[in-house]
Coordinates of C-alpha atoms in Angstrom, one line a residue:
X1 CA -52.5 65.4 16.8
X2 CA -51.0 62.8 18.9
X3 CA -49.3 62.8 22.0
X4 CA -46.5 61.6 20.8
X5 CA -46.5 63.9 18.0
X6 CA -46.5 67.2 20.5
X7 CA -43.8 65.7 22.2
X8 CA -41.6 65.2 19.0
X9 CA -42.6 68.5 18.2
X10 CA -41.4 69.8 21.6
X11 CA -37.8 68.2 21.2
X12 CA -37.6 70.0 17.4
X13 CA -38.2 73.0 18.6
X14 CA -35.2 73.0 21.1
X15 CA -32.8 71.4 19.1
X16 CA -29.4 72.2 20.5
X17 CA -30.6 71.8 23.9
X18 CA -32.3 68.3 22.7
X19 CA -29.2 67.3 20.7
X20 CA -27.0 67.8 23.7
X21 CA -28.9 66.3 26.2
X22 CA -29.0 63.2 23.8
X23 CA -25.1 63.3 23.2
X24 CA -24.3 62.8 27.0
X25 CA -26.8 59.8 27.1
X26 CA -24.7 58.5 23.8
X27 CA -21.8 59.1 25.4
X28 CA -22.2 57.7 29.0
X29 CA -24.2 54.4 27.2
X30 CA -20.8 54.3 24.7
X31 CA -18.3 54.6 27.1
X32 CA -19.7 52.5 29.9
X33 CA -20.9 49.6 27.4
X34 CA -17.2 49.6 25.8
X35 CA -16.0 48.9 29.3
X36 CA -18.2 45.7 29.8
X37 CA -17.9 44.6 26.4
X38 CA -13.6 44.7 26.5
X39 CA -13.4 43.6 30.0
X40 CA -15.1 40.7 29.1
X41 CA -13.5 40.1 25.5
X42 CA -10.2 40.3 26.6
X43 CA -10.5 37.9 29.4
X44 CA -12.0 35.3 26.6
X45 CA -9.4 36.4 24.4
X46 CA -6.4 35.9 27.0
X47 CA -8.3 31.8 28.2
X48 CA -8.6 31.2 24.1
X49 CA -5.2 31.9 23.7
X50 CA -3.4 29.8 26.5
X51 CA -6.0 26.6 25.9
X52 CA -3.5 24.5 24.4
X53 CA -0.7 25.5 27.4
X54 CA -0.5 23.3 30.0
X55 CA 2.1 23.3 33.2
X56 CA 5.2 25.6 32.4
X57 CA 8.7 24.8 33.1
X58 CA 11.2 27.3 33.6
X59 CA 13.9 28.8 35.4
X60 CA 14.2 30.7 39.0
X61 CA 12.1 33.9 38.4
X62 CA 8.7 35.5 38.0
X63 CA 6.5 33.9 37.2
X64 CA 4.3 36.6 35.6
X65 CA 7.1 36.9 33.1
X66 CA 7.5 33.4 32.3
X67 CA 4.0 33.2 31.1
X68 CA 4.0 36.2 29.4
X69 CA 7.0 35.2 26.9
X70 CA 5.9 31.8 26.9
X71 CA 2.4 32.1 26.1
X72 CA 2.3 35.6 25.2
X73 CA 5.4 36.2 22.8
X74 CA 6.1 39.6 25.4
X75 CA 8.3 40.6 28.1
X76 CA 12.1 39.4 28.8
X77 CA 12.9 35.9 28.4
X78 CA 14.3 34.4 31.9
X79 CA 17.8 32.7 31.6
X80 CA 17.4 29.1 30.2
X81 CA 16.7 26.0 32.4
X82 CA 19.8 22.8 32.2
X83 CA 19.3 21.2 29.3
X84 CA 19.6 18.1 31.5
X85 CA 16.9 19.1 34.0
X86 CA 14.9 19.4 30.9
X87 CA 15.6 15.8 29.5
X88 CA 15.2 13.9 32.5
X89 CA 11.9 16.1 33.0
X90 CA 10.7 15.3 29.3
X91 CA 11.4 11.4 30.2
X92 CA 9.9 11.3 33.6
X93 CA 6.8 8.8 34.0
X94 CA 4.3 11.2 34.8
X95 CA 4.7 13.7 31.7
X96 CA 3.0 12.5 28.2
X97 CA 4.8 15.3 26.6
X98 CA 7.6 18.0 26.8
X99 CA 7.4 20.4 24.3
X100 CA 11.1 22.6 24.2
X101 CA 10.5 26.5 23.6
X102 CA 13.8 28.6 23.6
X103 CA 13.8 32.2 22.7
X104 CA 16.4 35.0 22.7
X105 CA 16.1 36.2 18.4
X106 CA 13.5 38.2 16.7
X107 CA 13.0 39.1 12.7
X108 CA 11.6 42.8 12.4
X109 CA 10.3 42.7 16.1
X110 CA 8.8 39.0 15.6
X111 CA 10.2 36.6 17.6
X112 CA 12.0 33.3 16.7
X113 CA 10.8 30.4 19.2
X114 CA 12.9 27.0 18.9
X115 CA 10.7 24.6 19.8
X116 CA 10.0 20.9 18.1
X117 CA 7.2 19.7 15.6
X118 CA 5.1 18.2 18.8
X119 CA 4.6 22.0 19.6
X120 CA 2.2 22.0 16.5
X121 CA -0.1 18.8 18.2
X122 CA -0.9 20.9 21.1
X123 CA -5.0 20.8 21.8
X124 CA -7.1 22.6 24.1
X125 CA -8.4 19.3 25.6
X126 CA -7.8 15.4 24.4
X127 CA -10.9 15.8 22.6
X128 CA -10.2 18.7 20.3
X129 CA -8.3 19.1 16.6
X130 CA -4.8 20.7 16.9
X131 CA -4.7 24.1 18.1
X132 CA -1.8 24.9 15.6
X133 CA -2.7 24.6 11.9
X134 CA -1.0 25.2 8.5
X135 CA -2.6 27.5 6.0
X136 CA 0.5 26.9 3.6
X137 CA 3.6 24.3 3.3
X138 CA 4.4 22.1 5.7
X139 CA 5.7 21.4 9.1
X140 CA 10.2 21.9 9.7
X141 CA 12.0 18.4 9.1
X142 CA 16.1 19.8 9.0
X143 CA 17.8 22.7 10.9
X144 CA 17.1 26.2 9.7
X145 CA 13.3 25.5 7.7
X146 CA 10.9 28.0 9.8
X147 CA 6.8 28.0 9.8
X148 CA 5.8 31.6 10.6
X149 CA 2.5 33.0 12.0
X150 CA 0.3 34.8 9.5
X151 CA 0.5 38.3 11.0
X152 CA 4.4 37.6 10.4
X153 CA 3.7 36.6 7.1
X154 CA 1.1 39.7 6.1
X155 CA 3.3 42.4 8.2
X156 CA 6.4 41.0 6.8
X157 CA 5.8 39.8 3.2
X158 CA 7.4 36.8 3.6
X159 CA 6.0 33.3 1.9
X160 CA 6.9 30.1 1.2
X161 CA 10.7 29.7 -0.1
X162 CA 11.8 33.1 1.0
X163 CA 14.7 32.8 3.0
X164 CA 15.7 35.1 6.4
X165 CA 18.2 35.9 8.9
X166 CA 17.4 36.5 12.4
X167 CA 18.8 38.8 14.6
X168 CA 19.8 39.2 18.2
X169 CA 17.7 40.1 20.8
X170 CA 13.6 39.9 21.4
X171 CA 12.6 43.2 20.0
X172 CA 13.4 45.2 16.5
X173 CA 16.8 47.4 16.8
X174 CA 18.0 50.4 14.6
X175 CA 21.1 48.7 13.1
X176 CA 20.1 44.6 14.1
X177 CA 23.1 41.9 15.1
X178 CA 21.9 39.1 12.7
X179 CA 22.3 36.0 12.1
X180 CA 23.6 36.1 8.5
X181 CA 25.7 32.6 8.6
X182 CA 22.6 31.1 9.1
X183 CA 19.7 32.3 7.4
X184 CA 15.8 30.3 8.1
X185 CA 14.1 29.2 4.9
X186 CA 10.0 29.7 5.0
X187 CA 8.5 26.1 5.1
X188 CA 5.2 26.8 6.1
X189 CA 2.5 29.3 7.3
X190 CA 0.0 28.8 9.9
X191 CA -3.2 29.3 9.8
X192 CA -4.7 32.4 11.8
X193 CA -6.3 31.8 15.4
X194 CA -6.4 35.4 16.7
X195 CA -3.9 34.5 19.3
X196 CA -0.2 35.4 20.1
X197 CA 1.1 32.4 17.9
X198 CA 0.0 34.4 14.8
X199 CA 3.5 36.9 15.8
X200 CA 5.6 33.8 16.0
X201 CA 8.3 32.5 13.8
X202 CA 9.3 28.5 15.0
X203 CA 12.4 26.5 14.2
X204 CA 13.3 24.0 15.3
X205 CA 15.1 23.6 18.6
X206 CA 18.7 22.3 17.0
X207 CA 18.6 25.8 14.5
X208 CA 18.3 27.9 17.8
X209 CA 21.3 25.9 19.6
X210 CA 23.7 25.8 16.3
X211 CA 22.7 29.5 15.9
X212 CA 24.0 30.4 18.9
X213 CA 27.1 28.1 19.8
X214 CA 28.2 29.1 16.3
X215 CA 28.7 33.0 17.5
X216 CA 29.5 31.8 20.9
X217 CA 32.6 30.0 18.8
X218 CA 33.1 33.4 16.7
X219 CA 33.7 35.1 20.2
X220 CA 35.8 32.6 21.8
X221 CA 37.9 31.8 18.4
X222 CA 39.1 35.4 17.8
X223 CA 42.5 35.3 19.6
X224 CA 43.0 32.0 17.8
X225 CA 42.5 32.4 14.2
X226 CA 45.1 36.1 14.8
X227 CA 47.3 33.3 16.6
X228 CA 46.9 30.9 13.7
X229 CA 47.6 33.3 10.9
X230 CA 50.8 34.4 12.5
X231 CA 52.4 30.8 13.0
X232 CA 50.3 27.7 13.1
X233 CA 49.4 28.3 9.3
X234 CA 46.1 26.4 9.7
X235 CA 43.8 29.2 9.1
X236 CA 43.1 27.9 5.4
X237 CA 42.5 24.8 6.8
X238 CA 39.9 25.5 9.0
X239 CA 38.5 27.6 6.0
X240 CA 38.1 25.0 4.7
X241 CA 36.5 22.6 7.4
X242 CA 33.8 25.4 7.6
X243 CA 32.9 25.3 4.4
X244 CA 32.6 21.6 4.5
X245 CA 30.1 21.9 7.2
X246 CA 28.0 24.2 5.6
X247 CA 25.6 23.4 2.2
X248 CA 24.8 25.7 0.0
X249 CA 21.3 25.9 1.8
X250 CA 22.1 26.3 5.1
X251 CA 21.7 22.8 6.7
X252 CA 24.5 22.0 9.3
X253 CA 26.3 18.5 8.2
X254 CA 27.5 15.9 10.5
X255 CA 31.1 17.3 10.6
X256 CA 29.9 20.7 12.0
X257 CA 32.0 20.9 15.4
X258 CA 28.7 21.7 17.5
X259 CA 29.2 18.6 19.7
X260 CA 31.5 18.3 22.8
X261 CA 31.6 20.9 25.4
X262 CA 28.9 22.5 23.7
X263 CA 26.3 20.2 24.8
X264 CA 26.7 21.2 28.2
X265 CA 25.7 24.9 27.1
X266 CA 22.6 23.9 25.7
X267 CA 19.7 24.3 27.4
X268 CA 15.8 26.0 26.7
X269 CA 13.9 28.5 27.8
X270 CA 11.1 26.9 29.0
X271 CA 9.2 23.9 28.7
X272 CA 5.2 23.5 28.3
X273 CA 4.5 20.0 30.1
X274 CA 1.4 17.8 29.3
X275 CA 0.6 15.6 32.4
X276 CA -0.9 11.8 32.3
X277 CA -3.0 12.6 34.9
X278 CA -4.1 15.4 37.2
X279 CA -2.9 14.1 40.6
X280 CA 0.9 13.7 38.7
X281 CA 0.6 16.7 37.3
X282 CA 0.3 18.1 41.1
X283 CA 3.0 16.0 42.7
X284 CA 5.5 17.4 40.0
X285 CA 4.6 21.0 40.3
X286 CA 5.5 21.0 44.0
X287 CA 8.5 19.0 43.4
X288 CA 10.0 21.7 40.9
X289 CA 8.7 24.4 42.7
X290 CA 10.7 22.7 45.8
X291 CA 13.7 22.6 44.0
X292 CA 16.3 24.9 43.2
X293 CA 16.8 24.4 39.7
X294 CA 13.5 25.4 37.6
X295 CA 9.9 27.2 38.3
X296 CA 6.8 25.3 37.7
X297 CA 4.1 27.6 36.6
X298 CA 0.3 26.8 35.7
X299 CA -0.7 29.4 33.1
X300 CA -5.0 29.3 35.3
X301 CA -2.9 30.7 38.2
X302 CA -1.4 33.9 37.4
X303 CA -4.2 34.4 34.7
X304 CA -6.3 34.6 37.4
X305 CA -4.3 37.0 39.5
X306 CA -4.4 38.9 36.5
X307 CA -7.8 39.2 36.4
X308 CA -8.1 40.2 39.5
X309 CA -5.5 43.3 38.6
X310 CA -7.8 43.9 36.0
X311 CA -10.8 43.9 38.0
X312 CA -9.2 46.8 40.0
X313 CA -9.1 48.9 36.9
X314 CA -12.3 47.5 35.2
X315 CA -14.5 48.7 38.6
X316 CA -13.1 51.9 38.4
X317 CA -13.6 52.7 34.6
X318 CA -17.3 51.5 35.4
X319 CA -17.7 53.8 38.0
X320 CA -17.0 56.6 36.1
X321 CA -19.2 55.3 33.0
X322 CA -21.6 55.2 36.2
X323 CA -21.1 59.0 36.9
X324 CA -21.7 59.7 33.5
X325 CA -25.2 58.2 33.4
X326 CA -25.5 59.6 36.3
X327 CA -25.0 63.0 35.0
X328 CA -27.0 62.0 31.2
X329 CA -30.4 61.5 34.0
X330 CA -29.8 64.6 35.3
X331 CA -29.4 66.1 32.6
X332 CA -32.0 65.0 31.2
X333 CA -33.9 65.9 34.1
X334 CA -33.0 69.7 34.2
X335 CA -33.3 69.9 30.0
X336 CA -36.8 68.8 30.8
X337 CA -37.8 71.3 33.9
X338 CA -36.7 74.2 32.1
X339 CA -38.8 73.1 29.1
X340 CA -41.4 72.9 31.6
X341 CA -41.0 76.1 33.2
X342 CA -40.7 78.0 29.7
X343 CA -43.8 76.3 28.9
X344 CA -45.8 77.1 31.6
X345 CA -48.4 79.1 29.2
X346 CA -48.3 76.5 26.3
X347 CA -49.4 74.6 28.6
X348 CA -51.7 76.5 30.9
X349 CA -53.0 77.1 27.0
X350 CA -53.7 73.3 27.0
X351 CA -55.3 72.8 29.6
X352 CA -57.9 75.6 28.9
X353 CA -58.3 73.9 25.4
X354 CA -59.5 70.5 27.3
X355 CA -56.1 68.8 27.5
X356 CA -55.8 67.0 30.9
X357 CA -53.4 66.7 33.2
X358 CA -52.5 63.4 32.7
X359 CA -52.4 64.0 29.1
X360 CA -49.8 66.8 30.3
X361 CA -47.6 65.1 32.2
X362 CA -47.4 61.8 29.3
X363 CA -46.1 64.5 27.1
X364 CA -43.4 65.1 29.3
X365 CA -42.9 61.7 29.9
X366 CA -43.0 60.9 26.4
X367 CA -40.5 63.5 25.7
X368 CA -38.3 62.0 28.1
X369 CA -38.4 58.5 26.7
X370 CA -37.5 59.5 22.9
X371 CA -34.4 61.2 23.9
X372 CA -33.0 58.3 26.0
X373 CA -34.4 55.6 23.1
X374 CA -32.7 57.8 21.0
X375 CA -29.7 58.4 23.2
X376 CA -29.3 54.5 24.2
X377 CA -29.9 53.1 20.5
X378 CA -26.4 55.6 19.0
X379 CA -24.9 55.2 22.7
X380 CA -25.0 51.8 21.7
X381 CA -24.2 51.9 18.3
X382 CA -21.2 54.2 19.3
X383 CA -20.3 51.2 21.7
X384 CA -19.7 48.6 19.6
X385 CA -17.5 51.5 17.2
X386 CA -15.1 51.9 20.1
X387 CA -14.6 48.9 20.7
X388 CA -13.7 47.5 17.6
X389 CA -11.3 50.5 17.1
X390 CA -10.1 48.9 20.5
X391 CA -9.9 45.7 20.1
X392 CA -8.1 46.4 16.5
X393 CA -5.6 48.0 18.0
X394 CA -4.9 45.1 20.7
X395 CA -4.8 42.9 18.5
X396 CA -2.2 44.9 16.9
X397 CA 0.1 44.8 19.6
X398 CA -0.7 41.1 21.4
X399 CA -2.9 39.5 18.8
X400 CA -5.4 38.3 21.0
X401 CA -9.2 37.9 19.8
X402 CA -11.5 40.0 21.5
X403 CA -15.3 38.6 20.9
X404 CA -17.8 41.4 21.3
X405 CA -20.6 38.9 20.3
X406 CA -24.0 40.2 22.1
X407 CA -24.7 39.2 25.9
X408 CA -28.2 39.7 27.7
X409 CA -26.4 41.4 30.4
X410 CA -26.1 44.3 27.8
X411 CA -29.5 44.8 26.7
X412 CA -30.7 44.4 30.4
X413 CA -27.7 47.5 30.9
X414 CA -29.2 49.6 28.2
X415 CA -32.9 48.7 29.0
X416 CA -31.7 50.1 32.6
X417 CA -30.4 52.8 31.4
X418 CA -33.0 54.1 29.2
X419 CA -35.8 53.7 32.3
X420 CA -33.7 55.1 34.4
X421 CA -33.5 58.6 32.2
X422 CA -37.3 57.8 31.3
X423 CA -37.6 58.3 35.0
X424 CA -35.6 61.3 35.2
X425 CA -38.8 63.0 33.5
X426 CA -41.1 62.2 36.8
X427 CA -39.9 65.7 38.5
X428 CA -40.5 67.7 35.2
X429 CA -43.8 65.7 34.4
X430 CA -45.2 66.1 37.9
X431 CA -44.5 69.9 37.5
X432 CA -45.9 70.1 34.5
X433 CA -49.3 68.3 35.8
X434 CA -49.3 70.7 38.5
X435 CA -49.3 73.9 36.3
X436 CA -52.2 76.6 37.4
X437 CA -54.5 76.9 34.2
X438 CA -55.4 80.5 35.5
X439 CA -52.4 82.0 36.6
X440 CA -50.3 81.2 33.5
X441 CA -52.8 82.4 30.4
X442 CA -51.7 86.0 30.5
X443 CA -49.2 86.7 28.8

């Protein structure tokens, strides 16, 4: 029989202890491997996702939260930025492009971001396709037409044709304050990227401002249609001027009343800025950031402050998948030396029979280095489980890709491991190799 036989024997014939000392190894491997792999994925995840960002434009606030609204679809929107400051920053020499994004409505949780069809020509770099692409349809050409993100149009059922209204607010409510004079018509469906865009629903930038100045008019025009009804006797009239401006399909006509004093009121909620060059694209973040009307934000910045947050947290959830590997060797260690110790005659037995004391001690050894092979291969195994499990549900709630593609770093973690509890058998082994032929054959 071979070594390695006796030793597989061994381990069978203490199976709950085995099967124990073989679940903490699975679990420290699992849960410390889990760590590295979503530390890492979701910093990949969060850099994929803001590629095609560049400098961020918005009002007097934090900064955090701009990027997280912008980029992210999360948080509070800050107030919105002058719609002049926001022209005369779109037409400034050293800006290639000014893409608008104004937020404040949300279908079933999902928010509604007015922007404009340059938003869908955003790249990564010069060199790269567009970031944005359409599965279905086709990009918004009049007011109200919306392209939604494919998680919208799985969660929500929504397709090409079906027609919406949006509603108040950034999140879902109980009993929603929608948009009914005004409802969006599907146009198009993007295609999935496994970033925050996926939750989106766009329109274009003059459906978010008519949206808007219309219930601003509804508030304001209150007192005056009572007033009307009671003596001016124009109410029908106006009836009728509002159905004039409105076709059948939503689309707002020339004679809608949205110009005027309205204008000034308009305004977005941020704007993502494409430089010509580096150096301008410097020179104009300290001159907003100088100012006292806007925030200039670049998106590298606070993600890196953010990883360093994370950092925090990700050397602390290592430490304690540390401690548990700690405790899996010593565990393994102590399983062992009391195997040893009840087998102090077996193996005195041995020994009289012509086994050496090498050959001794490499059955403990070998003993050792099947329950941590078999510990590390369904520690890892039970790694990769968790983390998709994980990264499922994250993606659920910020729809960010998480890769968990295989790094060396891991295999040299889990080859570490394993020699580490492999090593954990040198106390037993040695005790074992010291065992006193004589004083152990009696019984």
């Amino acid at each position: 029989m071979s070594l390695i036989s006796m030793a597989w024997r061994n381990l069978a014939n203490r199976k709950v202890q085995t099967i124990i000392t073989i679940l903490v190894v699975v679990i420290g491997v699992a849960v410390t491997l889990s760590i590295m792999m979503l530390s890492g994925g979701i910093k990949q995840g969060i850099v994929r996702a803001s590629e095609p960002y560049g400098m961020i434009v918005g009002s007097k606030g934090s900064a955090n939260q701009l990027v997280f609204n912008t980029i992210f679809l999360m948080d509070n929107p800050l107030a919105n930025i002058d719609q002049a400051f926001y022209e005369k920053l779109s037409k400034d020499e050293r800006v290639s492009l000014a893409v608008p994004f104004a937020l404040g409505d949300n279908y079933r949780g999902f928010r509604v971001v007015g922007t404009d069809v340059s938003f869908f020509g955003l790249k990564g770099r010069p060199v790269d396709p567009p970031y944005f692409r359409l599965s279905s349809g086709r990009l918004f050409e009049r007011s109200f037409e919306a392209i939604i993100g494919s998680d919208v149009a799985r969660q929500t059922g929504l397709k090409l044709g079906d027609r919406f209204a949006g509603a108040h607010g950034v999140a879902a409510a109980a009993e929603p304050e929608e948009h009914a004079e005004h409802p969006y018509t599907v146009v198009g469906v993007l295609d999935a990227v496994s970033a925050p865009s996926d939750q989106g629903i766009y329109v274009s930038i003059d459906s978010y401002w008519i949206a808007h100045e219309h219930e601003e008019e509804t508030a304001d025009g209150a007192t005056a249609s009572a007033g009307a009804k009671n003596g001016s006797g124009s109410a029908d009239a106006d009836d009728k001027g509002s159905e004039a401006a409105h076709s059948e399909n939503g689309e707002i006509s020339g004679e809608h009343p949205v110009g005027g004093s309205d204008e000034e009121n308009r305004g977005v909620t941020a704007a993502l800025i494409k430089p010509k060059s580096y150096v301008g694209l410097l020179k104009l973040y300290q001159e907003i950031n100088a100012g006292k009307d806007a925030q200039a934000v670049l998106p590298g910045q606070v993600l890196a402050k953010l990883f360093d947050m994370m950092g925090g947290g990700e050397r602390v959830l290592r430490d304690v998948g540390y401690v548990v590997l700690g405790m899996a060797a010593l565990t393994v260690a102590l399983a062992l030396y009391g195997s040893t110790v009840e087998r102090r005659r077996t193996v005195a037995i041995l020994r009289a029979i012509g086994a050496g004391r090498l050959s001794v001690m490499t059955i403990v050894l070998l003993e050792s280095a099947l329950v941590m092979v078999i510990g590390c291969a369904l520690g890892t195994a039970a790694g990769y489980g968790l983390t998709e499990l994980l990264t499922r549900y994250i993606g659920t709630q910020v729809s960010i890709a998480i890769p968990t593609a295989f790094e060396w770093e891991w295999l040299s973690f889990i080859g570490g491991v394993a020699l580490l509890g492999i090593a954990a058998g040198l106390f037993p082994a040695f005790s074992a190799y010291r065992t006193e032929t004589a004083r152990y054959l009696n019984a």
